Every structure is written in structure tokens, then in C-alpha cells.
PDB file of C-alpha atoms in Angstrom:
ATOM      1  CA  UNK L   1     -84.243 132.752  31.824  1.00 75.00           C
ATOM      2  CA  UNK L   2     -80.647 133.543  32.613  1.00 79.00           C
ATOM      3  CA  UNK L   3     -79.902 135.575  29.851  1.00 86.00           C
ATOM      4  CA  UNK L   4     -82.859 137.942  30.492  1.00 85.00           C
ATOM      5  CA  UNK L   5     -81.974 138.184  34.123  1.00 83.00           C
ATOM      6  CA  UNK L   6     -78.393 139.334  33.342  1.00 82.00           C
ATOM      7  CA  UNK L   7     -79.850 141.787  30.606  1.00 83.00           C
ATOM      8  CA  UNK L   8     -82.009 143.561  33.343  1.00 81.00           C
ATOM      9  CA  UNK L   9     -79.576 142.979  36.418  1.00 83.00           C
ATOM     10  CA  UNK L  10     -81.693 140.738  38.540  1.00 83.00           C
ATOM     11  CA  UNK L  11     -80.945 137.083  39.408  1.00 87.00           C
ATOM     12  CA  UNK L  12     -82.810 134.309  37.663  1.00 89.00           C
ATOM     13  CA  UNK L  13     -84.829 133.372  40.695  1.00 86.00           C
ATOM     14  CA  UNK L  14     -86.298 136.965  40.432  1.00 85.00           C
ATOM     15  CA  UNK L  15     -87.244 136.551  36.820  1.00 87.00           C
ATOM     16  CA  UNK L  16     -88.668 132.960  37.785  1.00 88.00           C
ATOM     17  CA  UNK L  17     -90.588 134.431  40.490  1.00 83.00           C
ATOM     18  CA  UNK L  18     -92.174 137.523  38.024  1.00 85.00           C
ATOM     19  CA  UNK L  19     -93.220 134.583  35.512  1.00 88.00           C
ATOM     20  CA  UNK L  20     -94.850 132.739  38.374  1.00 84.00           C
ATOM     21  CA  UNK L  21     -96.778 135.703  39.611  1.00 80.00           C
ATOM     22  CA  UNK L  22     -97.863 136.653  35.957  1.00 86.00           C
ATOM     23  CA  UNK L  23     -99.177 133.090  35.861  1.00 87.00           C
ATOM     24  CA  UNK L  24    -100.931 133.125  38.999  1.00 80.00           C
ATOM     25  CA  UNK L  25    -102.400 136.814  38.817  1.00 78.00           C
ATOM     26  CA  UNK L  26    -101.842 138.118  35.631  1.00 84.00           C
ATOM     27  CA  UNK L  27    -100.028 141.557  34.590  1.00 85.00           C
ATOM     28  CA  UNK L  28    -101.932 143.428  37.619  1.00 77.00           C
ATOM     29  CA  UNK L  29     -99.325 141.718  39.945  1.00 75.00           C
ATOM     30  CA  UNK L  30     -96.538 143.352  37.966  1.00 75.00           C
ATOM     31  CA  UNK L  31     -97.805 146.866  37.692  1.00 72.00           C
ATOM     32  CA  UNK L  32     -96.571 149.394  40.251  1.00 65.00           C
ATOM     33  CA  UNK L  33     -98.636 150.883  42.868  1.00 66.00           C
ATOM     34  CA  UNK L  34     -98.054 152.513  46.229  1.00 68.00           C
ATOM     35  CA  UNK L  35     -98.725 150.368  48.966  1.00 74.00           C
ATOM     36  CA  UNK L  36     -98.350 151.009  52.698  1.00 81.00           C
ATOM     37  CA  UNK L  37     -97.271 148.249  54.659  1.00 83.00           C
ATOM     38  CA  UNK L  38     -98.316 147.794  58.179  1.00 89.00           C
ATOM     39  CA  UNK L  39     -95.201 147.248  61.015  1.00 90.00           C
ATOM     40  CA  UNK L  40     -96.152 143.576  61.352  1.00 93.00           C
ATOM     41  CA  UNK L  41     -95.989 142.824  57.661  1.00 90.00           C
ATOM     42  CA  UNK L  42     -92.406 144.840  57.640  1.00 90.00           C
ATOM     43  CA  UNK L  43     -91.215 142.626  60.417  1.00 94.00           C
ATOM     44  CA  UNK L  44     -92.631 139.214  58.551  1.00 93.00           C
ATOM     45  CA  UNK L  45     -90.611 140.326  55.714  1.00 93.00           C
ATOM     46  CA  UNK L  46     -87.443 141.107  57.482  1.00 94.00           C
ATOM     47  CA  UNK L  47     -87.689 137.901  59.568  1.00 95.00           C
ATOM     48  CA  UNK L  48     -88.204 136.044  56.381  1.00 93.00           C
ATOM     49  CA  UNK L  49     -85.143 137.300  54.712  1.00 93.00           C
ATOM     50  CA  UNK L  50     -82.848 136.772  58.042  1.00 94.00           C
ATOM     51  CA  UNK L  51     -84.199 133.236  58.257  1.00 95.00           C
ATOM     52  CA  UNK L  52     -83.809 132.169  54.731  1.00 93.00           C
ATOM     53  CA  UNK L  53     -80.929 134.137  54.080  1.00 93.00           C
ATOM     54  CA  UNK L  54     -82.575 135.348  50.763  1.00 89.00           C
ATOM     55  CA  UNK L  55     -81.393 139.033  49.347  1.00 89.00           C
ATOM     56  CA  UNK L  56     -83.403 141.819  49.218  1.00 89.00           C
ATOM     57  CA  UNK L  57     -83.863 141.375  45.635  1.00 85.00           C
ATOM     58  CA  UNK L  58     -85.380 138.066  45.801  1.00 86.00           C
ATOM     59  CA  UNK L  59     -87.558 138.779  49.077  1.00 88.00           C
ATOM     60  CA  UNK L  60     -88.838 141.947  47.339  1.00 85.00           C
ATOM     61  CA  UNK L  61     -89.985 139.729  44.352  1.00 83.00           C
ATOM     62  CA  UNK L  62     -91.375 136.974  46.733  1.00 85.00           C
ATOM     63  CA  UNK L  63     -93.297 139.461  48.581  1.00 86.00           C
ATOM     64  CA  UNK L  64     -94.432 141.796  45.764  1.00 80.00           C
ATOM     65  CA  UNK L  65     -92.489 144.700  47.036  1.00 83.00           C
ATOM     66  CA  UNK L  66     -91.768 146.983  44.099  1.00 74.00           C
ATOM     67  CA  UNK L  67     -88.173 147.946  45.239  1.00 79.00           C
ATOM     68  CA  UNK L  68     -85.639 145.924  47.076  1.00 83.00           C
ATOM     69  CA  UNK L  69     -84.274 149.181  48.505  1.00 84.00           C
ATOM     70  CA  UNK L  70     -87.270 149.668  50.474  1.00 83.00           C
ATOM     71  CA  UNK L  71     -86.364 146.333  52.503  1.00 87.00           C
ATOM     72  CA  UNK L  72     -82.632 147.434  52.808  1.00 81.00           C
ATOM     73  CA  UNK L  73     -83.863 151.096  54.508  1.00 81.00           C
TER      74      UNK L  73
END
């Protein structure tokens, strides 16, 4: 998994999360879709990131957010 992560420019943890999501929910969980997030959800994501110290990339994968940049913004 580490080689795959390096090849696509993400951490091994992100790839592991993608695999876990695929195994639990199938390919649909990996497809891009537009989602409007509530203010509470956004705050929960930011609080999780602050409390755990996870990167925006890892947090996006954990919360099924399509782009880590959305979290940084």
C-alpha cells in the first residue's frame, strides 16, 4: 500500500481508508458527488482535526470529503 500511496501522492493511511470504505460500502463510497455540508458537520470535522492532529488529507478520507482543500478553506 505504501508504494501505491507514493505513486498517487497521498499517505498510506489515506489508501487504507479508501480500502476500508470500499470493503464496507462498495465502490459508491469512492465516487465523487456534490455534497452540501451543514455548519455543524463542518465544525465537527474541524474539531476532530484539531483534537487528533490529523492532516487535512487524512481527515478528508475519514469523513468521506472529496477534497482536502475543502477542509483547508
